Amino acid sequence: MIAIEWGGLAVQIVGGLLVLAGAGFFLIGAFGFLRMPDLFTRIHAASLADTTGMALVLLGLALLAGPSFAAAKLVCLVLFLLFMGPAATHALAAAALAAGIKPLHETGAKPSMSAARNARPAKPRKGRR
């Protein structure tokens, strides 16, 4: 008779579901990145999906790894990336603003995909370097 470890099976199922959910967030973020009309909304969509997807995938992998040094490293990586992802997004948005790229609502343009593709960056602000 085959003995089934229900605790181990449950951990593997939950770990697999977390990895799949994280992959789903990455996919939704990719669609958001392609569909949003300007740079700042694209950054927003990509960063939210990236941070959430990364956390779910790495926590799922940590569960699948079991109690080990690799799982501890994955949890540390999640904590590090939870701080660094939003900081990198903020730095990217600040650099875009410093380069003179304005958010869509400030330009007065109607949001559309063709307008976003043909948009030219505004003149850089003076005194911000």
PDB file of C-alpha atoms in Angstrom:
ATOM      1  CA  MET A   1       0.000   0.000   0.000  1.00  0.00           C
ATOM      2  CA  ILE A   2       1.287   3.442  -0.900  1.00  0.00           C
ATOM      3  CA  ALA A   3       1.501   5.902   1.936  1.00  0.00           C
ATOM      4  CA  ILE A   4       0.608   9.441   0.952  1.00  0.00           C
ATOM      5  CA  GLU A   5       2.006  12.349   2.877  1.00  0.00           C
ATOM      6  CA  TRP A   6      -0.903  14.758   2.817  1.00  0.00           C
ATOM      7  CA  GLY A   7       1.095  17.582   4.375  1.00  0.00           C
ATOM      8  CA  GLY A   8       3.805  17.360   1.722  1.00  0.00           C
ATOM      9  CA  LEU A   9       1.249  17.109  -1.045  1.00  0.00           C
ATOM     10  CA  ALA A  10      -0.616  20.160   0.239  1.00  0.00           C
ATOM     11  CA  VAL A  11       2.604  22.190   0.396  1.00  0.00           C
ATOM     12  CA  GLN A  12       3.434  21.207  -3.179  1.00  0.00           C
ATOM     13  CA  ILE A  13      -0.033  22.135  -4.400  1.00  0.00           C
ATOM     14  CA  VAL A  14       0.059  25.510  -2.635  1.00  0.00           C
ATOM     15  CA  GLY A  15       3.590  26.158  -3.923  1.00  0.00           C
ATOM     16  CA  GLY A  16       2.556  25.304  -7.464  1.00  0.00           C
ATOM     17  CA  LEU A  17      -0.517  27.505  -7.227  1.00  0.00           C
ATOM     18  CA  LEU A  18       1.598  30.428  -5.995  1.00  0.00           C
ATOM     19  CA  VAL A  19       3.981  29.999  -8.929  1.00  0.00           C
ATOM     20  CA  LEU A  20       1.049  29.874 -11.366  1.00  0.00           C
ATOM     21  CA  ALA A  21      -0.562  32.940  -9.787  1.00  0.00           C
ATOM     22  CA  GLY A  22       2.728  34.805 -10.064  1.00  0.00           C
ATOM     23  CA  ALA A  23       3.032  33.858 -13.704  1.00  0.00           C
ATOM     24  CA  GLY A  24      -0.509  35.131 -14.216  1.00  0.00           C
ATOM     25  CA  PHE A  25       0.432  38.476 -12.688  1.00  0.00           C
ATOM     26  CA  PHE A  26       3.417  38.687 -15.037  1.00  0.00           C
ATOM     27  CA  LEU A  27       1.148  37.989 -18.001  1.00  0.00           C
ATOM     28  CA  ILE A  28      -1.398  40.609 -16.917  1.00  0.00           C
ATOM     29  CA  GLY A  29       1.436  43.085 -16.423  1.00  0.00           C
ATOM     30  CA  ALA A  30       2.700  42.408 -19.923  1.00  0.00           C
ATOM     31  CA  PHE A  31      -0.765  43.100 -21.358  1.00  0.00           C
ATOM     32  CA  GLY A  32      -1.005  46.256 -19.274  1.00  0.00           C
ATOM     33  CA  PHE A  33       2.392  47.370 -20.483  1.00  0.00           C
ATOM     34  CA  LEU A  34       1.302  46.941 -24.089  1.00  0.00           C
ATOM     35  CA  ARG A  35      -2.175  48.458 -23.705  1.00  0.00           C
ATOM     36  CA  MET A  36      -1.583  51.564 -21.556  1.00  0.00           C
ATOM     37  CA  PRO A  37      -1.443  54.881 -23.394  1.00  0.00           C
ATOM     38  CA  ASP A  38       1.612  56.653 -21.954  1.00  0.00           C
ATOM     39  CA  LEU A  39       4.899  55.974 -20.217  1.00  0.00           C
ATOM     40  CA  PHE A  40       3.729  56.569 -16.669  1.00  0.00           C
ATOM     41  CA  THR A  41       0.707  54.293 -16.843  1.00  0.00           C
ATOM     42  CA  ARG A  42       2.876  51.635 -18.467  1.00  0.00           C
ATOM     43  CA  ILE A  43       5.391  51.944 -15.660  1.00  0.00           C
ATOM     44  CA  HIS A  44       2.562  51.662 -13.154  1.00  0.00           C
ATOM     45  CA  ALA A  45       1.103  48.531 -14.750  1.00  0.00           C
ATOM     46  CA  ALA A  46       4.454  46.841 -15.149  1.00  0.00           C
ATOM     47  CA  SER A  47       5.718  47.630 -11.673  1.00  0.00           C
ATOM     48  CA  LEU A  48       2.611  46.456  -9.831  1.00  0.00           C
ATOM     49  CA  ALA A  49       2.402  43.217 -11.739  1.00  0.00           C
ATOM     50  CA  ASP A  50       6.149  42.684 -11.532  1.00  0.00           C
ATOM     51  CA  THR A  51       6.334  43.172  -7.777  1.00  0.00           C
ATOM     52  CA  THR A  52       3.326  40.985  -7.034  1.00  0.00           C
ATOM     53  CA  GLY A  53       4.251  38.321  -9.570  1.00  0.00           C
ATOM     54  CA  MET A  54       7.836  38.150  -8.361  1.00  0.00           C
ATOM     55  CA  ALA A  55       6.751  37.778  -4.743  1.00  0.00           C
ATOM     56  CA  LEU A  56       4.268  35.026  -5.557  1.00  0.00           C
ATOM     57  CA  VAL A  57       6.688  33.061  -7.754  1.00  0.00           C
ATOM     58  CA  LEU A  58       9.562  33.253  -5.283  1.00  0.00           C
ATOM     59  CA  LEU A  59       7.369  32.386  -2.288  1.00  0.00           C
ATOM     60  CA  GLY A  60       5.975  29.425  -4.231  1.00  0.00           C
ATOM     61  CA  LEU A  61       9.483  28.281  -5.018  1.00  0.00           C
ATOM     62  CA  ALA A  62      10.450  28.680  -1.371  1.00  0.00           C
ATOM     63  CA  LEU A  63       7.536  26.447  -0.397  1.00  0.00           C
ATOM     64  CA  LEU A  64       8.538  23.873  -2.990  1.00  0.00           C
ATOM     65  CA  ALA A  65      12.143  23.953  -1.772  1.00  0.00           C
ATOM     66  CA  GLY A  66      11.051  23.046   1.749  1.00  0.00           C
ATOM     67  CA  PRO A  67      12.813  24.145   4.910  1.00  0.00           C
ATOM     68  CA  SER A  68      16.316  24.707   3.607  1.00  0.00           C
ATOM     69  CA  PHE A  69      18.950  27.354   3.072  1.00  0.00           C
ATOM     70  CA  ALA A  70      17.662  27.843  -0.490  1.00  0.00           C
ATOM     71  CA  ALA A  71      14.197  28.708   0.842  1.00  0.00           C
ATOM     72  CA  ALA A  72      15.714  31.235   3.254  1.00  0.00           C
ATOM     73  CA  LYS A  73      17.625  32.829   0.383  1.00  0.00           C
ATOM     74  CA  LEU A  74      14.422  33.029  -1.683  1.00  0.00           C
ATOM     75  CA  VAL A  75      12.579  34.741   1.165  1.00  0.00           C
ATOM     76  CA  CYS A  76      15.462  37.212   1.565  1.00  0.00           C
ATOM     77  CA  LEU A  77      15.328  37.839  -2.181  1.00  0.00           C
ATOM     78  CA  VAL A  78      11.580  38.557  -1.959  1.00  0.00           C
ATOM     79  CA  LEU A  79      12.158  41.061   0.848  1.00  0.00           C
ATOM     80  CA  PHE A  80      14.978  42.764  -1.075  1.00  0.00           C
ATOM     81  CA  LEU A  81      12.960  42.996  -4.292  1.00  0.00           C
ATOM     82  CA  LEU A  82       9.866  44.257  -2.458  1.00  0.00           C
ATOM     83  CA  PHE A  83      11.936  47.285  -1.485  1.00  0.00           C
ATOM     84  CA  MET A  84      13.899  47.676  -4.705  1.00  0.00           C
ATOM     85  CA  GLY A  85      11.088  47.285  -7.262  1.00  0.00           C
ATOM     86  CA  PRO A  86       9.104  50.348  -6.186  1.00  0.00           C
ATOM     87  CA  ALA A  87      12.316  52.343  -5.713  1.00  0.00           C
ATOM     88  CA  ALA A  88      13.438  51.519  -9.253  1.00  0.00           C
ATOM     89  CA  THR A  89      10.011  52.424 -10.599  1.00  0.00           C
ATOM     90  CA  HIS A  90      10.107  55.738  -8.774  1.00  0.00           C
ATOM     91  CA  ALA A  91      13.593  56.451 -10.126  1.00  0.00           C
ATOM     92  CA  LEU A  92      12.446  55.664 -13.669  1.00  0.00           C
ATOM     93  CA  ALA A  93       9.405  57.933 -13.381  1.00  0.00           C
ATOM     94  CA  ALA A  94      11.506  60.720 -11.865  1.00  0.00           C
ATOM     95  CA  ALA A  95      14.028  60.399 -14.698  1.00  0.00           C
ATOM     96  CA  ALA A  96      11.215  60.605 -17.252  1.00  0.00           C
ATOM     97  CA  LEU A  97       9.833  63.732 -15.594  1.00  0.00           C
ATOM     98  CA  ALA A  98      13.304  65.253 -15.481  1.00  0.00           C
ATOM     99  CA  ALA A  99      13.706  64.509 -19.190  1.00  0.00           C
ATOM    100  CA  GLY A 100      10.558  66.489 -19.864  1.00  0.00           C
ATOM    101  CA  ILE A 101       8.115  63.687 -20.540  1.00  0.00           C
ATOM    102  CA  LYS A 102       4.750  64.730 -19.174  1.00  0.00           C
ATOM    103  CA  PRO A 103       1.944  62.494 -17.989  1.00  0.00           C
ATOM    104  CA  LEU A 104      -0.926  62.194 -20.421  1.00  0.00           C
ATOM    105  CA  HIS A 105      -3.379  64.190 -18.294  1.00  0.00           C
ATOM    106  CA  GLU A 106      -1.005  67.190 -18.258  1.00  0.00           C
ATOM    107  CA  THR A 107      -0.610  67.283 -22.021  1.00  0.00           C
ATOM    108  CA  GLY A 108      -4.359  67.534 -22.570  1.00  0.00           C
ATOM    109  CA  ALA A 109      -4.228  64.832 -25.214  1.00  0.00           C
ATOM    110  CA  LYS A 110      -6.976  62.300 -25.509  1.00  0.00           C
ATOM    111  CA  PRO A 111      -5.696  58.886 -24.503  1.00  0.00           C
ATOM    112  CA  SER A 112      -5.292  56.604 -27.467  1.00  0.00           C
ATOM    113  CA  MET A 113      -2.738  54.082 -28.584  1.00  0.00           C
ATOM    114  CA  SER A 114      -1.823  55.962 -31.764  1.00  0.00           C
ATOM    115  CA  ALA A 115      -1.329  59.206 -29.848  1.00  0.00           C
ATOM    116  CA  ALA A 116       0.914  57.449 -27.357  1.00  0.00           C
ATOM    117  CA  ARG A 117       3.037  55.927 -30.091  1.00  0.00           C
ATOM    118  CA  ASN A 118       3.435  59.221 -31.910  1.00  0.00           C
ATOM    119  CA  ALA A 119       3.976  61.350 -28.810  1.00  0.00           C
ATOM    120  CA  ARG A 120       7.180  63.261 -28.581  1.00  0.00           C
ATOM    121  CA  PRO A 121       8.745  64.108 -25.267  1.00  0.00           C
ATOM    122  CA  ALA A 122       8.337  67.667 -24.053  1.00  0.00           C
ATOM    123  CA  LYS A 123      11.291  69.959 -23.624  1.00  0.00           C
ATOM    124  CA  PRO A 124      13.361  69.202 -20.540  1.00  0.00           C
ATOM    125  CA  ARG A 125      12.773  71.393 -17.533  1.00  0.00           C
ATOM    126  CA  LYS A 126      15.491  73.865 -16.750  1.00  0.00           C
ATOM    127  CA  GLY A 127      17.374  73.727 -13.495  1.00  0.00           C
ATOM    128  CA  ARG A 128      16.751  70.075 -12.661  1.00  0.00           C
ATOM    129  CA  ARG A 129      20.154  68.607 -13.439  1.00  0.00           C
TER     130      ARG A 129
END
